[in-house]
Each structure stands twice: as C-alpha cells, then as structure tokens.
Coordinates of C-alpha atoms and ligand atoms in Angstrom, one line a residue:
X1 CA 4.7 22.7 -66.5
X2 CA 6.3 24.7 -69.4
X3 CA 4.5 27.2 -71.2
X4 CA 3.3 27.1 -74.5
X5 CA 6.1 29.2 -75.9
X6 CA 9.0 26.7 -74.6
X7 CA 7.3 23.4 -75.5
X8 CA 7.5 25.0 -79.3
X9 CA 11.0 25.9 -78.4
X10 CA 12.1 22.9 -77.1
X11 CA 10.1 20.8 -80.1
X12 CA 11.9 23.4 -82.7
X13 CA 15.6 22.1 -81.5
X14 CA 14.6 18.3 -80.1
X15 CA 16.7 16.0 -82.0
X16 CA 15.4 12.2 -82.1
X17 CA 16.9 9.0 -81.5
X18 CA 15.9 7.4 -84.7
X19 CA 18.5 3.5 -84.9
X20 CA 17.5 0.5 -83.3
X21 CA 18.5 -0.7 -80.3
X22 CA 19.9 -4.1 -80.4
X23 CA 22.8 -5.4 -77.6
X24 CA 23.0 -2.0 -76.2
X25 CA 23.9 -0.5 -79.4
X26 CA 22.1 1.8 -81.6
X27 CA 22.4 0.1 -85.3
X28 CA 20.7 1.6 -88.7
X29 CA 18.3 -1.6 -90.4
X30 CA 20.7 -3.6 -92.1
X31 CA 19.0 -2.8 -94.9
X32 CA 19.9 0.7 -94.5
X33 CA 15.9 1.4 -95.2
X34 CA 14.1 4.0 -92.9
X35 CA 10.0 5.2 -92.5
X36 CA 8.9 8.7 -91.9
X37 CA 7.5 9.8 -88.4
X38 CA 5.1 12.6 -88.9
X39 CA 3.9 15.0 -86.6
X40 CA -0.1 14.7 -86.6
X41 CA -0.3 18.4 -86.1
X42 CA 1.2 19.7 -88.5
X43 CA 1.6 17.0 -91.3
X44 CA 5.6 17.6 -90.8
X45 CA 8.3 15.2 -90.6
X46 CA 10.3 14.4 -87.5
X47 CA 12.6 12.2 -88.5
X48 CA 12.9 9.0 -90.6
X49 CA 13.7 5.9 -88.6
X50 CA 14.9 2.6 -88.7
X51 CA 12.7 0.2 -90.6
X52 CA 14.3 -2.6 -89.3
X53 CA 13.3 -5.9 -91.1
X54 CA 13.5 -9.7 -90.6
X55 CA 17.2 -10.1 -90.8
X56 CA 17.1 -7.1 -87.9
X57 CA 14.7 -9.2 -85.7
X58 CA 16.7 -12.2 -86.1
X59 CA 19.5 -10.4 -84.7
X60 CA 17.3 -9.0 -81.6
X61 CA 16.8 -12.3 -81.4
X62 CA 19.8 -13.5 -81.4
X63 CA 21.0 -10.7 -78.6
X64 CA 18.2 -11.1 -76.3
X65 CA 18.7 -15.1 -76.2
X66 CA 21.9 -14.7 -75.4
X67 CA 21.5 -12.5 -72.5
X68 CA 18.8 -14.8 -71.4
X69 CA 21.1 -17.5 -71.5
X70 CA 23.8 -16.1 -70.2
X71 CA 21.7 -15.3 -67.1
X72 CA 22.8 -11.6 -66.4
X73 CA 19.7 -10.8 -65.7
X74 CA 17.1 -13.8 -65.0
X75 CA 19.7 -15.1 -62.5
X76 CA 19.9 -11.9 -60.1
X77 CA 18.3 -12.0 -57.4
X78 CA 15.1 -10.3 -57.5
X79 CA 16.1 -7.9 -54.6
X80 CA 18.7 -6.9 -57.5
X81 CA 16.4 -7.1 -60.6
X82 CA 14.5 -4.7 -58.3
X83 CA 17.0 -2.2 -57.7
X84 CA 17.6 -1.8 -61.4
X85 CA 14.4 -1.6 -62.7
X86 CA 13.9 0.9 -59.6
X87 CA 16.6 2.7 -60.9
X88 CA 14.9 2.4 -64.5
X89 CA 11.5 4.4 -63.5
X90 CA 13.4 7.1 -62.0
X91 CA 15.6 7.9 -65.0
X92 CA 12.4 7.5 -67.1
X93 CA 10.9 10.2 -64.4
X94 CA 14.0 12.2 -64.5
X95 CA 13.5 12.4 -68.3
X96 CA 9.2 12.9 -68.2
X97 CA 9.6 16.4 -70.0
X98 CA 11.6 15.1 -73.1
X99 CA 9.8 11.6 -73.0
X100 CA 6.5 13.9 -72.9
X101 CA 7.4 16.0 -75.8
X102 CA 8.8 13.2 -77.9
X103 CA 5.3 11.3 -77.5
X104 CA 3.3 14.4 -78.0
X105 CA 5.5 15.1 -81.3
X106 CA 4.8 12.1 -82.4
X107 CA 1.4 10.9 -81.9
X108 CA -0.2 14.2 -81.3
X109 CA -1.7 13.7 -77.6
X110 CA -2.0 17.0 -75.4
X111 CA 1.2 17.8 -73.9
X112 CA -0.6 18.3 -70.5
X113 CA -1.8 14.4 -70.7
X114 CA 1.6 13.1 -71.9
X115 CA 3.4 15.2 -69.3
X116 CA 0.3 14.3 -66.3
X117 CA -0.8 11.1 -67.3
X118 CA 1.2 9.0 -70.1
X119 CA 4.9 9.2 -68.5
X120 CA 3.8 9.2 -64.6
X121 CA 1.6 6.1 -65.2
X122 CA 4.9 4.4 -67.3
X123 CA 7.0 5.5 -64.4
X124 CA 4.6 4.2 -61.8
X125 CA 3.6 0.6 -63.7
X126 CA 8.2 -0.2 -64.2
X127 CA 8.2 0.6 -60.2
X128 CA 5.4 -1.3 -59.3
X129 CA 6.8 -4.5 -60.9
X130 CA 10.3 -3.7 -59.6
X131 CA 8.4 -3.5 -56.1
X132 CA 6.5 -6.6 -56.8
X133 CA 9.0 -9.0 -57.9
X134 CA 11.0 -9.8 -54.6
X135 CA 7.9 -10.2 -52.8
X136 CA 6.3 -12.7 -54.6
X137 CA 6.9 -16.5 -53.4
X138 CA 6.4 -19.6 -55.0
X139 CA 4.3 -22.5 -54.4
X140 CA 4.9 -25.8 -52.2
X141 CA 2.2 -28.9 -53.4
X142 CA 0.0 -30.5 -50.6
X143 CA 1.2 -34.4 -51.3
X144 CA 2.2 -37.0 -49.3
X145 CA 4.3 -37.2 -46.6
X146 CA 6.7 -38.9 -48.6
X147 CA 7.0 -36.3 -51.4
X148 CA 8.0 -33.2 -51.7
X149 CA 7.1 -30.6 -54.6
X150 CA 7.2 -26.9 -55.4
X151 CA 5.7 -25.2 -58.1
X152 CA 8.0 -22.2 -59.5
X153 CA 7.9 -19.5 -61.7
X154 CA 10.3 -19.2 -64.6
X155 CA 10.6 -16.9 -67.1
X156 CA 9.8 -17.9 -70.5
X157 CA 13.0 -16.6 -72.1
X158 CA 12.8 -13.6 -75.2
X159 CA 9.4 -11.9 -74.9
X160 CA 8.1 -9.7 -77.6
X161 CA 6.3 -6.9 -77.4
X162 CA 4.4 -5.6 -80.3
X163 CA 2.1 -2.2 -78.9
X164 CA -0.3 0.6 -80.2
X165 CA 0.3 4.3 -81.1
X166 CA -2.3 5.6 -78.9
X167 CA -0.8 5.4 -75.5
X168 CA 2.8 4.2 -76.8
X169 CA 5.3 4.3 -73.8
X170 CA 2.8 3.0 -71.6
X171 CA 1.7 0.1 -73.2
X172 CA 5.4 -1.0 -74.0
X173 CA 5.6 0.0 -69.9
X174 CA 2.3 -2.5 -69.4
X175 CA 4.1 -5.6 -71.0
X176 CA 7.7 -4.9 -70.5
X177 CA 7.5 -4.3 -66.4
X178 CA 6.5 -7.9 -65.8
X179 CA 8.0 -9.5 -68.2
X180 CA 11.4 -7.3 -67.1
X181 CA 10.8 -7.7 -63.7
X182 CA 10.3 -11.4 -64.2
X183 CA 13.6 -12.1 -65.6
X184 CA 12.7 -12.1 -69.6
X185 CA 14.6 -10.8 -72.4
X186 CA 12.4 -7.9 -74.4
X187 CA 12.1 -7.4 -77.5
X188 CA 10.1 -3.5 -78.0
X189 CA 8.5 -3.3 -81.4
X190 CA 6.4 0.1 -81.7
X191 CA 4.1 1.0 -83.8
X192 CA 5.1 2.9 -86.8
X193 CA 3.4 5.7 -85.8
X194 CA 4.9 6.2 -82.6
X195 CA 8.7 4.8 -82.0
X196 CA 9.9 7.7 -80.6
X197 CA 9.7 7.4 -76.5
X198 CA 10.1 3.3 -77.5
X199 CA 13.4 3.9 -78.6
X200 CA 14.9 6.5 -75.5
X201 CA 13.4 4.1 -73.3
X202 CA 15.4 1.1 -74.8
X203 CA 18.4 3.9 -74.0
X204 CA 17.0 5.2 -70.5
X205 CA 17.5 1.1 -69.6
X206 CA 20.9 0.8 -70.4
X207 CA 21.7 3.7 -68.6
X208 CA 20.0 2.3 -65.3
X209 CA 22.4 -0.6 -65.9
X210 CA 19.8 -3.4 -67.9
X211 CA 22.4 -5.8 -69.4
X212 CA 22.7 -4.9 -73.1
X213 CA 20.0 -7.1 -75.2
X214 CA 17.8 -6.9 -71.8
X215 CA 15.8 -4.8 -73.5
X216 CA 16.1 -4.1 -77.5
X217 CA 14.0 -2.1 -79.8
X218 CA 13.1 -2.6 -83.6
X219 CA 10.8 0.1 -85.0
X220 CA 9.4 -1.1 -88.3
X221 CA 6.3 -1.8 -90.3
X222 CA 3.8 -4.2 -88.8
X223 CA 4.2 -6.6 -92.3
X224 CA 7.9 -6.8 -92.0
X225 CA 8.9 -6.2 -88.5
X226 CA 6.3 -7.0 -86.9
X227 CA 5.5 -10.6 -88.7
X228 CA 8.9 -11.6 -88.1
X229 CA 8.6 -11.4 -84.5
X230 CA 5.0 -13.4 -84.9
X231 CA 7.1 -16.4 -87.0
X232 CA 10.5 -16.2 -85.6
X233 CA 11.2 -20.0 -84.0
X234 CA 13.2 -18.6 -81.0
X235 CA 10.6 -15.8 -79.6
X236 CA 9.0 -17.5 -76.7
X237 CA 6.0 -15.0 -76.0
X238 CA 4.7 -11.9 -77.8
X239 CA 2.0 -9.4 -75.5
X240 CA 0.4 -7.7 -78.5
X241 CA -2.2 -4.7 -78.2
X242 CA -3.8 -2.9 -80.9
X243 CA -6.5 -4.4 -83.7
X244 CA -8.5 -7.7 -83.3
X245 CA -7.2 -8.1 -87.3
X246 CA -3.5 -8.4 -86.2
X247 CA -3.8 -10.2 -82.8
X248 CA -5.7 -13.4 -84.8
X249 CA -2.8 -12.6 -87.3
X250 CA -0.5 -13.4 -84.5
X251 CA -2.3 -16.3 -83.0
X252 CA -1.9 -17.7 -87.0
X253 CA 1.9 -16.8 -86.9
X254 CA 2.0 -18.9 -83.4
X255 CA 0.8 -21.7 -84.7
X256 CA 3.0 -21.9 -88.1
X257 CA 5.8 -21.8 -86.0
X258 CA 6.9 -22.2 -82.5
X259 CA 3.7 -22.2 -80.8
X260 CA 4.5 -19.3 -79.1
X261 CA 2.7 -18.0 -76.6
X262 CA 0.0 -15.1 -77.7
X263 CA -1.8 -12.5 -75.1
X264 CA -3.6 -9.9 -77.0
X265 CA -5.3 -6.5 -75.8
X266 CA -7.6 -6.1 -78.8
X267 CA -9.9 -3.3 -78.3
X268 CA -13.0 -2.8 -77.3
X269 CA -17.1 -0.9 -78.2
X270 CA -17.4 -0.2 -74.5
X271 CA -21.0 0.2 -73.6
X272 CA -22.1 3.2 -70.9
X273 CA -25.4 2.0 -69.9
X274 CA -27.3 5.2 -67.8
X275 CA -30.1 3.8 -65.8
X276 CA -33.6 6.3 -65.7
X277 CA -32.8 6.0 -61.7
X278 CA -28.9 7.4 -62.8
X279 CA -27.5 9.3 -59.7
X280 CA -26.2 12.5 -60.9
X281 CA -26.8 13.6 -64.8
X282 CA -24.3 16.0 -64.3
X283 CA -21.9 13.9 -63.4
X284 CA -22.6 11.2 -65.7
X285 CA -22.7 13.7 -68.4
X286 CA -18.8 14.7 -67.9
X287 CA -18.1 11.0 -67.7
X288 CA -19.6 10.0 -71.0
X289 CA -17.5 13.1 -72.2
X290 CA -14.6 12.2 -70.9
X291 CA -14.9 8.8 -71.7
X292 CA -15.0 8.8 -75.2
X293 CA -12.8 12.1 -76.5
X294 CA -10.0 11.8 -73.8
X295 CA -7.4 11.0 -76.0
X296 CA -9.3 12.1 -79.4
X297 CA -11.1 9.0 -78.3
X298 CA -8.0 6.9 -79.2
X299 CA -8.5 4.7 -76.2
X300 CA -9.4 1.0 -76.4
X301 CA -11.6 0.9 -73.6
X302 CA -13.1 4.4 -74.7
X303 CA -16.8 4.4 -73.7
X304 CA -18.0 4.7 -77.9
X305 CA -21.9 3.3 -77.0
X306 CA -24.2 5.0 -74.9
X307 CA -26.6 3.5 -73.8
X308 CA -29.1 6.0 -72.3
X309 CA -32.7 4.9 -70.8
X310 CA -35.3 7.2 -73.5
X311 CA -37.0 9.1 -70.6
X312 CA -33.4 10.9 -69.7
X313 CA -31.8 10.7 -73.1
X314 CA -32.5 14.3 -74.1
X315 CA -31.7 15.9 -71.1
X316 CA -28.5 13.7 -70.6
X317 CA -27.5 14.5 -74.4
X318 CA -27.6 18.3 -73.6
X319 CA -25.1 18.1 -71.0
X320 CA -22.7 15.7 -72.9
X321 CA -23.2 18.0 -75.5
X322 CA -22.3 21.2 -73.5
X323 CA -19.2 19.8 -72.6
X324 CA -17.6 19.6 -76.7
X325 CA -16.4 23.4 -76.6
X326 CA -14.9 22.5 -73.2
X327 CA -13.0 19.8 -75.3
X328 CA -12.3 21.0 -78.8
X329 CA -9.3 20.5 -80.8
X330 CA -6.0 22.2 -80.4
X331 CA -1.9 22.7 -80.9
X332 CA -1.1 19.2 -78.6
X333 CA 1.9 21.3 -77.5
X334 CA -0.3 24.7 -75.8
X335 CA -1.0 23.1 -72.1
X336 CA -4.4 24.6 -72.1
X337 CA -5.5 22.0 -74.7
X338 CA -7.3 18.7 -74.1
X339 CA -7.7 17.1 -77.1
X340 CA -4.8 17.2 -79.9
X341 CA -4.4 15.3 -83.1
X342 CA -5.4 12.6 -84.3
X343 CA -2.7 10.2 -84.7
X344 CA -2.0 10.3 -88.6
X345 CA -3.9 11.1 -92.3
X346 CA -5.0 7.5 -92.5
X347 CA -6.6 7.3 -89.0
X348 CA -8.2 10.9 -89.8
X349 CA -9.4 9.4 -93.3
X350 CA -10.5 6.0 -91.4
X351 CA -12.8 8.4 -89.2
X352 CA -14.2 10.5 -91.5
X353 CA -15.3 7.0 -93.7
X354 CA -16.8 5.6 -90.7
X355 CA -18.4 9.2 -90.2
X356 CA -20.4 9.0 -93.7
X357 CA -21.0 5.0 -93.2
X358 CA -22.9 6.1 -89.8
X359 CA -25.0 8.6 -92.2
X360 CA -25.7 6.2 -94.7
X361 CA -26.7 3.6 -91.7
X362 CA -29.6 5.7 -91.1
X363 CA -27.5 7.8 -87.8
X364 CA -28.6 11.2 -87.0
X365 CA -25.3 13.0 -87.0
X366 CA -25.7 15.9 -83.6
X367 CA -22.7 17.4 -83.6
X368 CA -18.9 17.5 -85.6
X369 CA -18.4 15.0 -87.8
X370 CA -15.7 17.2 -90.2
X371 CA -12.1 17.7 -90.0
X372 CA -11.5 20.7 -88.5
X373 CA -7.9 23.2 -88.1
X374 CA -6.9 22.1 -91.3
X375 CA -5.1 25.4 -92.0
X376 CA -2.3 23.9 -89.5
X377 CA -1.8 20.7 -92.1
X378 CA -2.2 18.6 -89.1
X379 CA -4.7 15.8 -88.8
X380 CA -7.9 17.5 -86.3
X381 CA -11.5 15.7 -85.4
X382 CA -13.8 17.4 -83.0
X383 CA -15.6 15.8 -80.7
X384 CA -18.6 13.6 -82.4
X385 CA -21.9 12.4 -81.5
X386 CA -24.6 10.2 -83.5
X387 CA -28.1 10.1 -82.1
X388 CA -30.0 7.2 -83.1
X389 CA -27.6 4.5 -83.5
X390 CA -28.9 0.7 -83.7
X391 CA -26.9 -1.3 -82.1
X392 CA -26.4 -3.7 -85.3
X393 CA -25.3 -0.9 -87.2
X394 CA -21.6 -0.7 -87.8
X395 CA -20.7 2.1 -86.3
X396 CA -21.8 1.0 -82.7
X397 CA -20.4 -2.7 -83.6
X398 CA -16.7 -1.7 -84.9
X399 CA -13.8 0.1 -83.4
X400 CA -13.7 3.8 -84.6
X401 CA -10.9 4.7 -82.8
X402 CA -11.7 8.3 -82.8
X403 CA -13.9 11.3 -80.8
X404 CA -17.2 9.1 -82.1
X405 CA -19.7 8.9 -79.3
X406 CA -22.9 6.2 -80.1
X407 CA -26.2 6.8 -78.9
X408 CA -28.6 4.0 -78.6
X409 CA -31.8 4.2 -76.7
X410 CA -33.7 1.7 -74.6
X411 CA -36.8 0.9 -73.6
X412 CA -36.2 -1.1 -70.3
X413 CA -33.0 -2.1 -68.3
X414 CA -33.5 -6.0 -69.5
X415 CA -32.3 -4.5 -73.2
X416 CA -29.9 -2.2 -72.2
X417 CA -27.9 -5.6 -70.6
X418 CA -28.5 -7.9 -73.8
X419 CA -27.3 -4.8 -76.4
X420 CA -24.2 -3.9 -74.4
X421 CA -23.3 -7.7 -74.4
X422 CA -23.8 -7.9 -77.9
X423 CA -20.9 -6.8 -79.4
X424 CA -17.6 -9.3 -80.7
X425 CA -15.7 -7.4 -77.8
X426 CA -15.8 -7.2 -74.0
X427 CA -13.3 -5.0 -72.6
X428 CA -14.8 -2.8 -70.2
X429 CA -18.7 -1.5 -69.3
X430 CA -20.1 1.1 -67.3
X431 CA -24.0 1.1 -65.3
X432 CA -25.2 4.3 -64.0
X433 CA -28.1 3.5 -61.2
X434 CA -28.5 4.5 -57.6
X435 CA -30.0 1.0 -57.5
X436 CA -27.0 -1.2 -55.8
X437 CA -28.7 -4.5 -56.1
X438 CA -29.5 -3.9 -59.7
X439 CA -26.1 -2.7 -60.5
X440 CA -24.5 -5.4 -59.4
X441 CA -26.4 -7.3 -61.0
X442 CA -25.8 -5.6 -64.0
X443 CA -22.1 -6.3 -63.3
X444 CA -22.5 -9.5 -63.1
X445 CA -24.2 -10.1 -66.6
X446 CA -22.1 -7.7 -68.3
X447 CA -19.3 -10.0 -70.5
X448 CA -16.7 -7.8 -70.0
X449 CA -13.3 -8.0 -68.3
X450 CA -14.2 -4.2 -66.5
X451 CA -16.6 -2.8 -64.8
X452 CA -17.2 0.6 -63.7
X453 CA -20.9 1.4 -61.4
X454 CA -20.8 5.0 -60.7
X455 CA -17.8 5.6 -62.7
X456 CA -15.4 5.4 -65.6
X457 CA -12.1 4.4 -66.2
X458 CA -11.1 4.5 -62.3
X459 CA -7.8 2.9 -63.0
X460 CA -4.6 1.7 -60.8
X461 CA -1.7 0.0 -61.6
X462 CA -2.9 -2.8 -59.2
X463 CA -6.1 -3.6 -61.0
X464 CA -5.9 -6.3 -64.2
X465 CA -7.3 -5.0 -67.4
X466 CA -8.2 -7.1 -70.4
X467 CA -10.9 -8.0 -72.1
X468 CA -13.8 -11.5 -72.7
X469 CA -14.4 -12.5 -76.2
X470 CA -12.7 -10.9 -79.1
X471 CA -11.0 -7.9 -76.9
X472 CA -8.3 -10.6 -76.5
X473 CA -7.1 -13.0 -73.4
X474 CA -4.6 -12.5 -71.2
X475 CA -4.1 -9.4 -68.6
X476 CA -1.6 -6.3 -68.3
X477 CA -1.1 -4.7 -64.6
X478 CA -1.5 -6.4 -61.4
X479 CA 0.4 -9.4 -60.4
X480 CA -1.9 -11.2 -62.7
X481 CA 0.8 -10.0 -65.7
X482 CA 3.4 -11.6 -64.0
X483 CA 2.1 -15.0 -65.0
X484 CA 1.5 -14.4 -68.5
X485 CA 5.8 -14.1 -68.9
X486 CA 6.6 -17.2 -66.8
X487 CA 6.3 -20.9 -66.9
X488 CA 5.1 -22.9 -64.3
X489 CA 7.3 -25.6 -63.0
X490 CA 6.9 -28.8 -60.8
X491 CA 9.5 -30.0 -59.1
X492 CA 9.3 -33.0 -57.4
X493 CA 11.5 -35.6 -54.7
X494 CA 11.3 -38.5 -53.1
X495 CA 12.0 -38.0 -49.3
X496 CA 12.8 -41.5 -49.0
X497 CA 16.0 -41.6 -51.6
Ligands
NAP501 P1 -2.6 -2.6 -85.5 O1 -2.5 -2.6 -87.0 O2 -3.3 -3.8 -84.9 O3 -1.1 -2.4 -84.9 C1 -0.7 -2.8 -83.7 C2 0.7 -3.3 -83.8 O4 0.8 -4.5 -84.6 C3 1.7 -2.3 -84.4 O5 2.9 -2.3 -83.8 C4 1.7 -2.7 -85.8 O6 2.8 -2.3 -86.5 C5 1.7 -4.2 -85.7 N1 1.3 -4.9 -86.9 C6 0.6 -4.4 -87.9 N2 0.4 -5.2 -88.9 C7 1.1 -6.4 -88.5 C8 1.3 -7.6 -89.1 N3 0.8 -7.9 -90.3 N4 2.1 -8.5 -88.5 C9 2.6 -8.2 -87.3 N5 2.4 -7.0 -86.7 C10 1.7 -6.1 -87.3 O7 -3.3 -1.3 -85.1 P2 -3.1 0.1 -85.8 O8 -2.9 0.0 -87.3 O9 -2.1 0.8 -85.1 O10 -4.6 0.7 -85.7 C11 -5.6 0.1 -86.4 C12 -6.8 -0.1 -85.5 O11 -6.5 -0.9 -84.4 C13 -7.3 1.2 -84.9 O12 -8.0 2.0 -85.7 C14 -8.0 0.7 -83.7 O13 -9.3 0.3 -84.0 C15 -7.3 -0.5 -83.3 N6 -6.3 -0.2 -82.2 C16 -6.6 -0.7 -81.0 C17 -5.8 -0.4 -79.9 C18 -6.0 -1.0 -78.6 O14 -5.5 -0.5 -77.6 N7 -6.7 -2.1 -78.4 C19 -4.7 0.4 -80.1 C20 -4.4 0.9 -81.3 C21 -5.3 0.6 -82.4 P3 2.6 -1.0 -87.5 O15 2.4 0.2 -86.6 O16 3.9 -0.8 -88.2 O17 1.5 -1.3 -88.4
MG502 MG1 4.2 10.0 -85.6

C-alpha cells in the first residue's frame, strides 16, 4: 500500500478521463455541456465531465445495437467471451492503484477500502462471470418420444446499466459481468457523483479487446441521461441500483415505452435483531459497528435498526459505542482511516435533516449527530447513534444513507420478528442467538432476501443478493444474474419430419 504522502501526490498530478465512451471512442456530449465532479473531502473540483443527454444515449444506442447485431461479441464462443473478459479483470487489477484513487477522489471512501475491498471485489465478480459462462449448459425438455426441444439462453440484446455512487465500480462490475459474459451490449450510466472509475473501465475494456460499443459509458444527470435510457424504444433491459423513488421511476419509463425489462436493487432498513441468549456481546458489538459506518454507512444493506432485547441493550450500547473513536472521520486518502466523506453537500445536508427529524420524533440522540472536519471544506459525519427509536418513526422506516445507527428495544423475541419485518424494504437481516432452532426460525420469518445468524455482511461473489418487497426484484452475483440478461427460448422438432 502507498503511504499517505504518495496517495496526495499521486491525487495532486492524476488527470481524469472525463468524454464519454461510445463505439470505442471518447466523444464530448453533443451538446458540448459538462457537470462538476467534486471531491467530498475537500469541496474541490476534479474535473467537469460529460453530461451526455438524450441525443448521446440515442447514439449509445445506436452503437451498442449494432455490435449486438453484428454478433462480434454474442456470437463467440463462450470459451472466447471468456478469455476476454479474463483478460478484462486483470487489466482492471493491473490498474487497482489508479482505479482506487480515482474512486476515493471522487466519492470520498477510505483509500484502504477502495484499494482492499472496492477494486479486488470488481476484479473478482468480471472473472467469475468470465469463469462461469462456458460452463453453463442449456436445457433439453422431457416430451415425447417424438419431439424434441431445448430450452436456451439468449441474450437480450443492449442492456443498461444505471448504478449508485456508493460503491460505483462494483455495482457497474455486479450488472455488467453477467450481462458481458452473457453476450449483451452495455450501456454504463454512473451516477453523477461518481463517473470517474465508470469511464476508465469503459477504456480498460477496449484495451482487453471488447468490440467497440461492447461496452459504452454516458455519465450524465439522472433527469436527462438517465431517463432517456428508462424510455429509449431500443434498450432491451436496464439493472438499476440506487433509490426506491427512481427504480418505480423506471418501471413507469418501461411501461411508456418498450416494456423493457426492469431489475432494481433499491435499498434497504436492515434490521440487526440481538437475542438476550446473543453469543458473544463483544463480538456482536463490532458487527453492529461495522455494519452500519463501513462506508460512512453508505451501504444499502447497512445494518441502520438495531434491534436489541432491553435486558442487554445497555451493556451492548456501551460496546458499539466504544468502537466510534476506533471509526471516526478522516482524509479518505491517509491509509490509517476507516471512514472518509460523505459522498457530497447534498447527501451531508440530507443527513443532518434526517438527524433533527430523529430529534423532533421524540429520539434520544447518544452520540455525533454534527458535521465534523469542516475546516477541510469537505463533506464529514461521525459515526451516529439514536437511542430510543420507534420503529414507526421515520428515521428507523426510511433510508438515511449515512453513519445513523437505530436503536429500538424489545420486550420478547415474538416483537423483535414482526418490527424487523415491518418496514417497505427487505434486503438483508441479521439474528444474534446461540439458540439454533430459534434462529432459524427467525430466518425463516424474516422477509428479506439475506440473512446473516451469527454474522454480518459475510459476502462472496457466489451468493445472490437482492431484496423482497420494495428493496427491488431481481438478483446481482451468482449464476442467478445470468438469467436476468437472457431470454429463454424453446425450440422445438418433430422427429418424425
Ligand atoms: P438515485 O437518485 O436513485 O440514483 C441512482 C441512479 O439513478 C443514478 O445513476 C442516478 O443518476 C439515476 N437517476 C436519478 N434520477 C433519475 C431519473 N429521474 N431517471 C433516470 N435515472 C435517474 O440515488 P442517489 O440520488 O444517488 O441517492 C439518493 C438515495 O438513494 C440515497 O440517499 C439512498 O437512500 C439511496 N441509494 C441507495 C443505494 C442502494 O445501493 N440501494 C445506492 C445509492 C443511493 P444521477 O446520479 O445523475 O442522479
Ligand atoms: Mg464526486
């Protein structure tokens, strides 16, 4: 790892890719317009980029449906896609230090995370697919003896994918290795905050040998890039994470055009529940830490509601709370720190409203709560906790999407179940009990698409990971992402012509 003094050396003379990427070539918007990215540290700018707008979409479009059609890359063999996307992660790997600093830059995450976590987990999801893909066989139908069918896997055609600023290579990783791998045309659109490590990974591909318009990359504004891709007649699929706002927006824009097809990751309120019979306080303690201020507690499937049996709940609380100097805020690019900035002014101000609605709801605010380092001009939010939080209030019902930990207490285990269920999301949930019939039992009633007993956020590439309810439908990782990019096909004949 670098030290401290060459990350703010290398970040001092790093000079951005900032065009589109559309047929392999970097282009400005054609309306010559451009957004600022800022550097959540320090308020600063890094560059301005390419707002690309409709008329640039139309022409990703346009490429990517081409190349589909022209089969460059949907008709190699799969042994071939293989080799390319192989070839694909380990450029991306060869490249983790710049791709690491361009994604801290940008949205702010410790360096140490971006350079341990973020880029090896991008590399690792592109190889996996690559691995998968010529190892995965197709169906033959159980009909009669005069028939014969087969039920194959094709891929839809241009596949979109609109992603999140909080972990932004590797959820444009998550949707673009199966749908790659698969034998789509992508279409990248990053978020505004964070189009940085989208747009030299659109470069990384070419230079692994991806067919120009394999993979293209508009950065723009979610109203104008982004709706364009949710209306455009000739986009076949978009994989959308981020809000629950914007993904029905996009199951809207599906049905007022093409009925394309819609898989959204939309967040989640994920409840901890910490049985009186917990195992190890100590250890559940650094979870519930971990779990919500990894990632300034930018992380949809961050653990923001704990639910803590009242005979532990003070103890417990002690030992989460001894672990916030162990996590407080600092420079993203010093590797000692491990938790940076958060991702821009409006998130910050989003916090900091949802910090004095939790007040006004009746929470008793513990500890931080305040902005804090705001000598650097950058955007900094300790780690938070509210003590006695109903779960009706609306802090512990909507998506902070910041260092906010929840505390609700229960009586018995029955209400623990019913008030982590009752939520409008259900990505993940976690049950802390040394009692294996009841946790599984717990696991069982819990409505959500993950469940940790024991544990959070255990995590490989060859688990799915979605949500029930309003966290969306649909699932990144695992073979299970495969399907959401292709069509199913029958075939059938008649043995006796
Ligand atoms: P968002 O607005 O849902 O953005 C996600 C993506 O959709 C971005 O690429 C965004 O582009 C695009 N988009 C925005 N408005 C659009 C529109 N009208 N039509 C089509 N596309 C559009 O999320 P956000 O603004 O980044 O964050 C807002 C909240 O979403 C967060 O506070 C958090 O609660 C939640 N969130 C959830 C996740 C998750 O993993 N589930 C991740 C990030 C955020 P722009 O960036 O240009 O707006
Ligand atoms: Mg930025």
């Amino acid at each position: 790892m670098p030290s401290y003094e060459e990350w703010k050396n290398r970040s001092a003379s790093i000079n951005p890719r900032n065009q589109a990427l559309i047929h392999g070539e970097f282009v400005d918007a054609v309306s010559g317009a451009t957004f600022d990215t800022i550097n959540p540290a320090n308020g600063r700018l890094l560059t301005k980029v390419a707002c690309c707008n409709s008329e640039d979409v139309d022409r990703a479009v346009r490429s990517s449906r081409q190349t589909f059609e022209e089969g460059g890359w949907k008709y190699r063999s799969p042994k071939d896609r293989k080799r390319s996307l192989l070839k694909f992660a380990k450029r991306l790997s060869e490249n983790a230090e710049e791709l690491a600093l361009l994604e801290t830059l940008d949205v702010g995450k410790p360096i140490a995370d971006s350079l341990n976590v973020d880029i090896p987990l991008s590399v690792e999801c592109i190889s996996w697919f690559a691995e998968a893909i010529d190892k995965l066989y197709d169906e033959v139908a159980p009909t009669d003896r005069n028939s014969f069918a087969t039920i194959t896997r094709e891929p839809m055609g241009v596949v979109a994918a609109v992603i999140p600023w909080n972990f932004p290579l590797l959820m444009a990783c998550w949707k673009a290795g199966p749908a790659l791998a698969s034998g789509n045309s992508v279409i990248l659109k990053p978020a505004e905050q964070s189009p940085l490590t989208a747009i030299r990974m659109g470069e990384i591909a070419l230079e692994a040998g991806l067919p120009p318009g394999t993979l293209n990359v508009v950065p723009g504004l979610g109203e104008m890039a982004g709706q364009a891709i949710g209306l455009h007649p000739d986009v076949d699929c978009v994989g959308f994470t981020g809000s629950g706002e914007i993904g029905k927006r996009f199951l809207q824009y599906s049905g007022q055009s093409n009925m394309k097809r819609i898989w959204l990751e939309c967040g989640g309120k994920t409840p901890q529940i910490v049985a009186a019979d917990c195992p190890d306080l100590d250890k559940v303690a650094e979870a519930i830490a971990w779990g919500i201020w990894y990632n300034q507690g930018e992380v949809c499937n961050a653990g923001s509601r704990l639910l803590v049996d009242r005979s532990i709940k003070e103890e417990l609380l002690d030992k989460v709370m001894a672990w916030v100097p162990k996590i407080s805020p600092g420079d993203p690019l010093d590797p000692e720190t491990k938790m940076g900035a958060i991702v821009s002014s409006e998130q910050l101000t989003r916090i900091l409203n949802y910090i004095e609605l939790g007040k006004k709801e009746g929470a008793k605010l513990l500890i931080g709560g305040k902005r804090v380092r705001e000598e650097t001009q950058g955007y900094y939010f300790p780690p938070t906790i509210f003590d006695e939080v109903r779960n009706d209030m609306r802090i512990a019902q909507e998506e902070i999407f910041g260092p906010v930990l929840c505390v609700i207490t229960f009586e018995s285990f029955e209400d623990a179940i019913l008030l982590a269920n009752q939520t409008p999301f259900g990505l993940a949930a976690s049950v802390w009990t040394k009692d294996i019939s009841k946790a599984h039992r717990t696991a069982r009633a819990l409505r959500a698409g993950t469940v940790y007993i024991n544990s959070f956020d255990q995590a490989t590439i060859a688990v799915p990971f979605g949500g029930y309810k309003q966290s969306g439908f649909g699932r990144d990782k695992s073979l299970h992402a495969v399907d959401k990019f292709c069509e199913l096909k029958t075939t059938w004949l008649d043995l006796r012509s």
